[in-house]
Tab-separated table of C-alpha atoms and ligand atoms in Angstrom:
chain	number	residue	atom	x	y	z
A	9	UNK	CA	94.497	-200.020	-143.350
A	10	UNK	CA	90.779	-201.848	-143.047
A	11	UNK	CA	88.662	-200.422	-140.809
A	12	UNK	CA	86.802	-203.571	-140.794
A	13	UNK	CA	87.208	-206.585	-137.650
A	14	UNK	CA	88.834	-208.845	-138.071
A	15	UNK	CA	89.099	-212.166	-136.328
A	16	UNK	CA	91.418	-215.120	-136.252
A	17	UNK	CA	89.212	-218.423	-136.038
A	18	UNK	CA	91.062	-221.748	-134.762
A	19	UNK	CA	90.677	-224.909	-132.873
A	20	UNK	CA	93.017	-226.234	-130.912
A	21	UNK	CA	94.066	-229.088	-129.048
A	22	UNK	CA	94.975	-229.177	-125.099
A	23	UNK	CA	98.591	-229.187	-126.738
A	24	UNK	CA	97.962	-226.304	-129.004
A	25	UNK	CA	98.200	-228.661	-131.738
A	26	UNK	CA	95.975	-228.137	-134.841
A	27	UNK	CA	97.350	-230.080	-137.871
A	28	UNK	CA	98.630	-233.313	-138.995
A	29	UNK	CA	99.744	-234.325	-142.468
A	30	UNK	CA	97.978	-231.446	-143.831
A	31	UNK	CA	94.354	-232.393	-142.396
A	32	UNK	CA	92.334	-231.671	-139.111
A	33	UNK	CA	93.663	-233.908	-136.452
A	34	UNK	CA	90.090	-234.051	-135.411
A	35	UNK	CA	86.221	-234.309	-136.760
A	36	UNK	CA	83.784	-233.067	-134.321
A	37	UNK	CA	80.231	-231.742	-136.713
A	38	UNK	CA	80.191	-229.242	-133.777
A	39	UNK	CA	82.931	-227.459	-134.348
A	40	UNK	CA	82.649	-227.654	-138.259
A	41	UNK	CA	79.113	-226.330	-137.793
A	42	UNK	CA	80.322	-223.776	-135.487
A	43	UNK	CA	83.242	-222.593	-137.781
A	44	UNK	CA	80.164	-222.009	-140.366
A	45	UNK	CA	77.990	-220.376	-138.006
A	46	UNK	CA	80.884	-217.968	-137.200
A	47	UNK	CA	82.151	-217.115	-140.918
A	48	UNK	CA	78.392	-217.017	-142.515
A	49	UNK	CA	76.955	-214.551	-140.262
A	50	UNK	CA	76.378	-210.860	-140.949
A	51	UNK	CA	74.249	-208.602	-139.123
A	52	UNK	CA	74.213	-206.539	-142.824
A	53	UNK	CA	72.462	-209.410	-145.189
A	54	UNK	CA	73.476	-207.740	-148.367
A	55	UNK	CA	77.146	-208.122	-147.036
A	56	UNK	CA	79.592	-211.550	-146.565
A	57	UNK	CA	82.349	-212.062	-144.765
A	58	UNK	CA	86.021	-212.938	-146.074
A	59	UNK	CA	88.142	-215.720	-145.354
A	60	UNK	CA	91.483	-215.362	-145.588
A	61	UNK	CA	93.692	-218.518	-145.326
A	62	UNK	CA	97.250	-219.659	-146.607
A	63	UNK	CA	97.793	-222.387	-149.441
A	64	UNK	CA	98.102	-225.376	-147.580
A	65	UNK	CA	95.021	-224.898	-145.704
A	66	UNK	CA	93.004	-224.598	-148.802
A	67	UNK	CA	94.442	-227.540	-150.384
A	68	UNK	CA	92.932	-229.191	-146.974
A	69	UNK	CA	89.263	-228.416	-147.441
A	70	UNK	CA	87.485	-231.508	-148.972
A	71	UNK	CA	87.334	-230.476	-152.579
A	72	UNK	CA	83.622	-230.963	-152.167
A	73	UNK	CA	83.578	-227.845	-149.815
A	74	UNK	CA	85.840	-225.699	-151.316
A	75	UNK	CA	86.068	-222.731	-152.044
A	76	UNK	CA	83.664	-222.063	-148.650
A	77	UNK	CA	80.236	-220.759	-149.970
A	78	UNK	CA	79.034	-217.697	-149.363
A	79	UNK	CA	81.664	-216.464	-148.272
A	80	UNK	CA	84.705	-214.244	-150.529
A	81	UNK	CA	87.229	-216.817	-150.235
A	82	UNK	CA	91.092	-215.559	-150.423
A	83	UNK	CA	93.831	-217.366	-150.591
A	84	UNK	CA	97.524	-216.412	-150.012
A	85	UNK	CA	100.743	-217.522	-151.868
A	86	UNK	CA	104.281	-215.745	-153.054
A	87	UNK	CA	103.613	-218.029	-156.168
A	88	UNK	CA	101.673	-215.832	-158.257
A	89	UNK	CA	101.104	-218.014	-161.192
A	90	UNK	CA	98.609	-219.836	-159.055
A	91	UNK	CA	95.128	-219.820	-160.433
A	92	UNK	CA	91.813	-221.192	-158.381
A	93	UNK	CA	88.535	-220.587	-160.013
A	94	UNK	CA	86.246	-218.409	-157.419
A	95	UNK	CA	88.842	-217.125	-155.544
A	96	UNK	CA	91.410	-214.227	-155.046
A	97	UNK	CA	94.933	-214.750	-154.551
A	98	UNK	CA	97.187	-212.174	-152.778
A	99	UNK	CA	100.736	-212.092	-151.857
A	100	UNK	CA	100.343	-211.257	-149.091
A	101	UNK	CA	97.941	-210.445	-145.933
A	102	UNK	CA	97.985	-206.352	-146.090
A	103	UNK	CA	97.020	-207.056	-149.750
A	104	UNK	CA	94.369	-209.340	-149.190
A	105	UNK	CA	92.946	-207.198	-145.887
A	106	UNK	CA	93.405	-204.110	-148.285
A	107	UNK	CA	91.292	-205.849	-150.788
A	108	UNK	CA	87.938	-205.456	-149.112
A	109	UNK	CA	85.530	-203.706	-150.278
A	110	UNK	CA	82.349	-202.622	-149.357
A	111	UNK	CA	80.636	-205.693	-149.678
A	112	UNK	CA	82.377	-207.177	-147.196
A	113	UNK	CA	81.616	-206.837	-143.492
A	114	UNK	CA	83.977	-209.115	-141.429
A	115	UNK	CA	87.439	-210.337	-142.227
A	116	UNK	CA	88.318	-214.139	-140.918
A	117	UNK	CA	92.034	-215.225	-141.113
A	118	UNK	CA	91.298	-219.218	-140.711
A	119	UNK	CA	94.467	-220.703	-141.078
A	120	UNK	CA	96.777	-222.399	-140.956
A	121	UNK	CA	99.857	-222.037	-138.798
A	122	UNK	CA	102.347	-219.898	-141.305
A	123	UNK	CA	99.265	-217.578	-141.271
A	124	UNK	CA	97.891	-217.677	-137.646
A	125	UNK	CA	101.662	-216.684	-136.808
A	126	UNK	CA	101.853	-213.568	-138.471
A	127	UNK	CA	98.266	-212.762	-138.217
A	128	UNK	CA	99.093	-212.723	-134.457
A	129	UNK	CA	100.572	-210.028	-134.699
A	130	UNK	CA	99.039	-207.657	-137.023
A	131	UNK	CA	98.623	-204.564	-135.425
A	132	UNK	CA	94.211	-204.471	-136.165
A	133	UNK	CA	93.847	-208.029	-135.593
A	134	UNK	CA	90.006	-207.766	-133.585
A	135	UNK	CA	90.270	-210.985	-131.494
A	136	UNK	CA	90.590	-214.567	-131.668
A	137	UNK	CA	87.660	-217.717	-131.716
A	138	UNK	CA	89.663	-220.163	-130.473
A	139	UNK	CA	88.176	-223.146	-129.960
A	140	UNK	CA	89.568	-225.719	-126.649
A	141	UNK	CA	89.258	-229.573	-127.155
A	142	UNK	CA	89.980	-231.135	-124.224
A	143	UNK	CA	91.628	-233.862	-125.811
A	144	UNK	CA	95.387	-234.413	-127.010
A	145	UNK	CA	95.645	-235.578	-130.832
A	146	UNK	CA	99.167	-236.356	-132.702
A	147	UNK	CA	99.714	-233.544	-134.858
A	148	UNK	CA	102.652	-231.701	-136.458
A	149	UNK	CA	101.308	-228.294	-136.729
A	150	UNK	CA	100.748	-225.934	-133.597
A	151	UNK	CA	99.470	-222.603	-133.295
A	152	UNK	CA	101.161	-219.831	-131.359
A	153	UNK	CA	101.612	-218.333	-128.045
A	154	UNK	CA	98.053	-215.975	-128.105
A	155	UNK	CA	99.855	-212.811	-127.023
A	156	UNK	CA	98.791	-211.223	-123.765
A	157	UNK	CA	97.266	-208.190	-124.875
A	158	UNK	CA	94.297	-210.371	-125.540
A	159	UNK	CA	93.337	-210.634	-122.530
A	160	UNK	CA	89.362	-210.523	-122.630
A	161	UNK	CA	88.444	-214.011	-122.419
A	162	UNK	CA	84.434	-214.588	-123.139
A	163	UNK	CA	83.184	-218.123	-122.813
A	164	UNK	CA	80.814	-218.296	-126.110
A	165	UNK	CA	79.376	-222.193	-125.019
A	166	UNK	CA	80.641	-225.522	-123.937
A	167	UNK	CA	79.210	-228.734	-126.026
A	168	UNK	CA	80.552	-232.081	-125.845
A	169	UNK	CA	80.784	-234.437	-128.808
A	170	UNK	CA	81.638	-238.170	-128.469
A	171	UNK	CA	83.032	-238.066	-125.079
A	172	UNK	CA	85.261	-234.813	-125.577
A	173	UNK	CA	84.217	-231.401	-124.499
A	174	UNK	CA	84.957	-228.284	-126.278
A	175	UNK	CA	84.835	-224.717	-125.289
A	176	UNK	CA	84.345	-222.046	-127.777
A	177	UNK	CA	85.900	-218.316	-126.537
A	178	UNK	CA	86.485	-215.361	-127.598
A	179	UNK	CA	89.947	-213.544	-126.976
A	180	UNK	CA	89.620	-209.659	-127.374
B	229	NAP	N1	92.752	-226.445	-136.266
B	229	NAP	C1	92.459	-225.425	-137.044
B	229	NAP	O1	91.655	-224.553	-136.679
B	229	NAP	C2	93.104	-225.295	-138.395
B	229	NAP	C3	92.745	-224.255	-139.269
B	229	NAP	C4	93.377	-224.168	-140.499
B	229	NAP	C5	94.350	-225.058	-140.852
B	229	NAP	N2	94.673	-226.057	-139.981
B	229	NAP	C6	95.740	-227.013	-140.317
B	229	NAP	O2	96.964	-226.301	-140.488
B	229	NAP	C7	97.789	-227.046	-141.376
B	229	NAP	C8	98.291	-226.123	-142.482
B	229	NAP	O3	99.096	-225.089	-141.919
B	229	NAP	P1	100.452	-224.560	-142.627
B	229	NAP	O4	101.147	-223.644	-141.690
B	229	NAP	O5	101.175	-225.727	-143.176
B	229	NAP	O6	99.920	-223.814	-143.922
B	229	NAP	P2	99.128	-222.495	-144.328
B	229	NAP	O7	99.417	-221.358	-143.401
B	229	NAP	O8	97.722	-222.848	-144.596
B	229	NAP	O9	99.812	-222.248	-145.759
B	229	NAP	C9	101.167	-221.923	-145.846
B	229	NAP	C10	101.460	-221.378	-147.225
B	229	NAP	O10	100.555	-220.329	-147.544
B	229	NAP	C11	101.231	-219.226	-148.113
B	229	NAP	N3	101.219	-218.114	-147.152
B	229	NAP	C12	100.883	-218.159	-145.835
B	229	NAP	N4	100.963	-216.927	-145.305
B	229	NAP	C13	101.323	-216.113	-146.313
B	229	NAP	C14	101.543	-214.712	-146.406
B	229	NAP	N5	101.420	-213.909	-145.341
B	229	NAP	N6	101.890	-214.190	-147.577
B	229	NAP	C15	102.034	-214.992	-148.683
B	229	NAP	N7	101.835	-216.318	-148.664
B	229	NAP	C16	101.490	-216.860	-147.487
B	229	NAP	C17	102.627	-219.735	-148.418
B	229	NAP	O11	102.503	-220.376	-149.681
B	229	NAP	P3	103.709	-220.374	-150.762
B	229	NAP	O12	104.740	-221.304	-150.190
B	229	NAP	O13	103.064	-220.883	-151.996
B	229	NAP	O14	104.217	-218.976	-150.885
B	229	NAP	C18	102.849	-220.774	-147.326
B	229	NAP	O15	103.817	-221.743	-147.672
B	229	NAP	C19	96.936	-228.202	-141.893
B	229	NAP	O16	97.209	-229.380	-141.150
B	229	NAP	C20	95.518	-227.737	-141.629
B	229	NAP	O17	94.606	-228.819	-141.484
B	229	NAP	C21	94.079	-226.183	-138.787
């Protein structure tokens, strides 16, 4: 078990919707910059933070940003013949949590919804940065019921980018 937070990080949609076709439904710089923001920082700077996320999602990231930098990129799959330079791959999400060493400071499960759903529910999950756009988008991919023992609600900050506004929480 880690003794290290750890965070889900997600945008949604006023529909709960945050995929379609295997790409953001959306493309605000805000939010990207925010998701950065979020996963970069350490208070610790000889530390990084991990990101956790399943397969689909990384095949998602523009190639040109993948894997994220600075930042220990993991990926999970039950296909362990899969191979991605610069990155772990786990079979599953104890492993990958379990993998952390010392050099890491702050775990980030960032997608997508196979993953969100369990991650839900594991038992040291920290809190959630969801992020609200006030907007409805056709997508195919949704993220779950946030269970009600999260219950803290912070308001981070509220931008607004082309028209839509966005407000960035986090649920503790
Ligand atoms: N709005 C947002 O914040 C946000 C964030 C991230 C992603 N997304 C969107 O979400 C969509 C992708 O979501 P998705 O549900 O299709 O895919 P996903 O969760 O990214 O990937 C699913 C695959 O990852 C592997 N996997 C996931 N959890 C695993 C676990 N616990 N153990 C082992 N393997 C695991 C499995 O691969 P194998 O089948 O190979 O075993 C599974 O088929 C895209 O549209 C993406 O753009 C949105």
């Amino acid at each position: 078990m880690s003794n290290k937070e750890i965070y889900i990080i997600v945008a949604v949609d006023c529909k709960n919707g945050i995929g379609k076709d295997n790409s953001m439904p959306w493309h605000f710089k805000t939010e990207t910059q925010y998701f950065k923001e979020i996963t970069l920082k350490t208070k610790d700077p000889s530390k990084k933070n991990m990101v956790i996320m399943g397969k689909n999602t990384w095949y998602s990231l523009p190639e040109k940003y993948r894997p994220l930098k600075d930042r220990k990129n993991v990926v999970l799959t039950r296909d362990i013949s899969l191979k991605i330079e610069g990155v772990d791959i786990y079979k599953s999400l104890d492993e990958a949590i379990a993998s952390a060493g010392d050099d890491i400071e702050t775990i980030f499960i960032i997608g997508g919804a196979t993953l969100f759903k369990e991650s839900l529910d594991y038992p040291n999950l920290t809190g959630i940065y969801v992020t609200f756009i006030e907007n409805s988008y056709e997508c195919d991919t949704y993220f779950p019921q946030i269970p009600a023992k999260f219950s803290n609600k912070t308001l981070i900050k509220e931008e607004e980018e082309n028209g839509v506004k966005m407000k960035f929480m986090l649920w503790k």
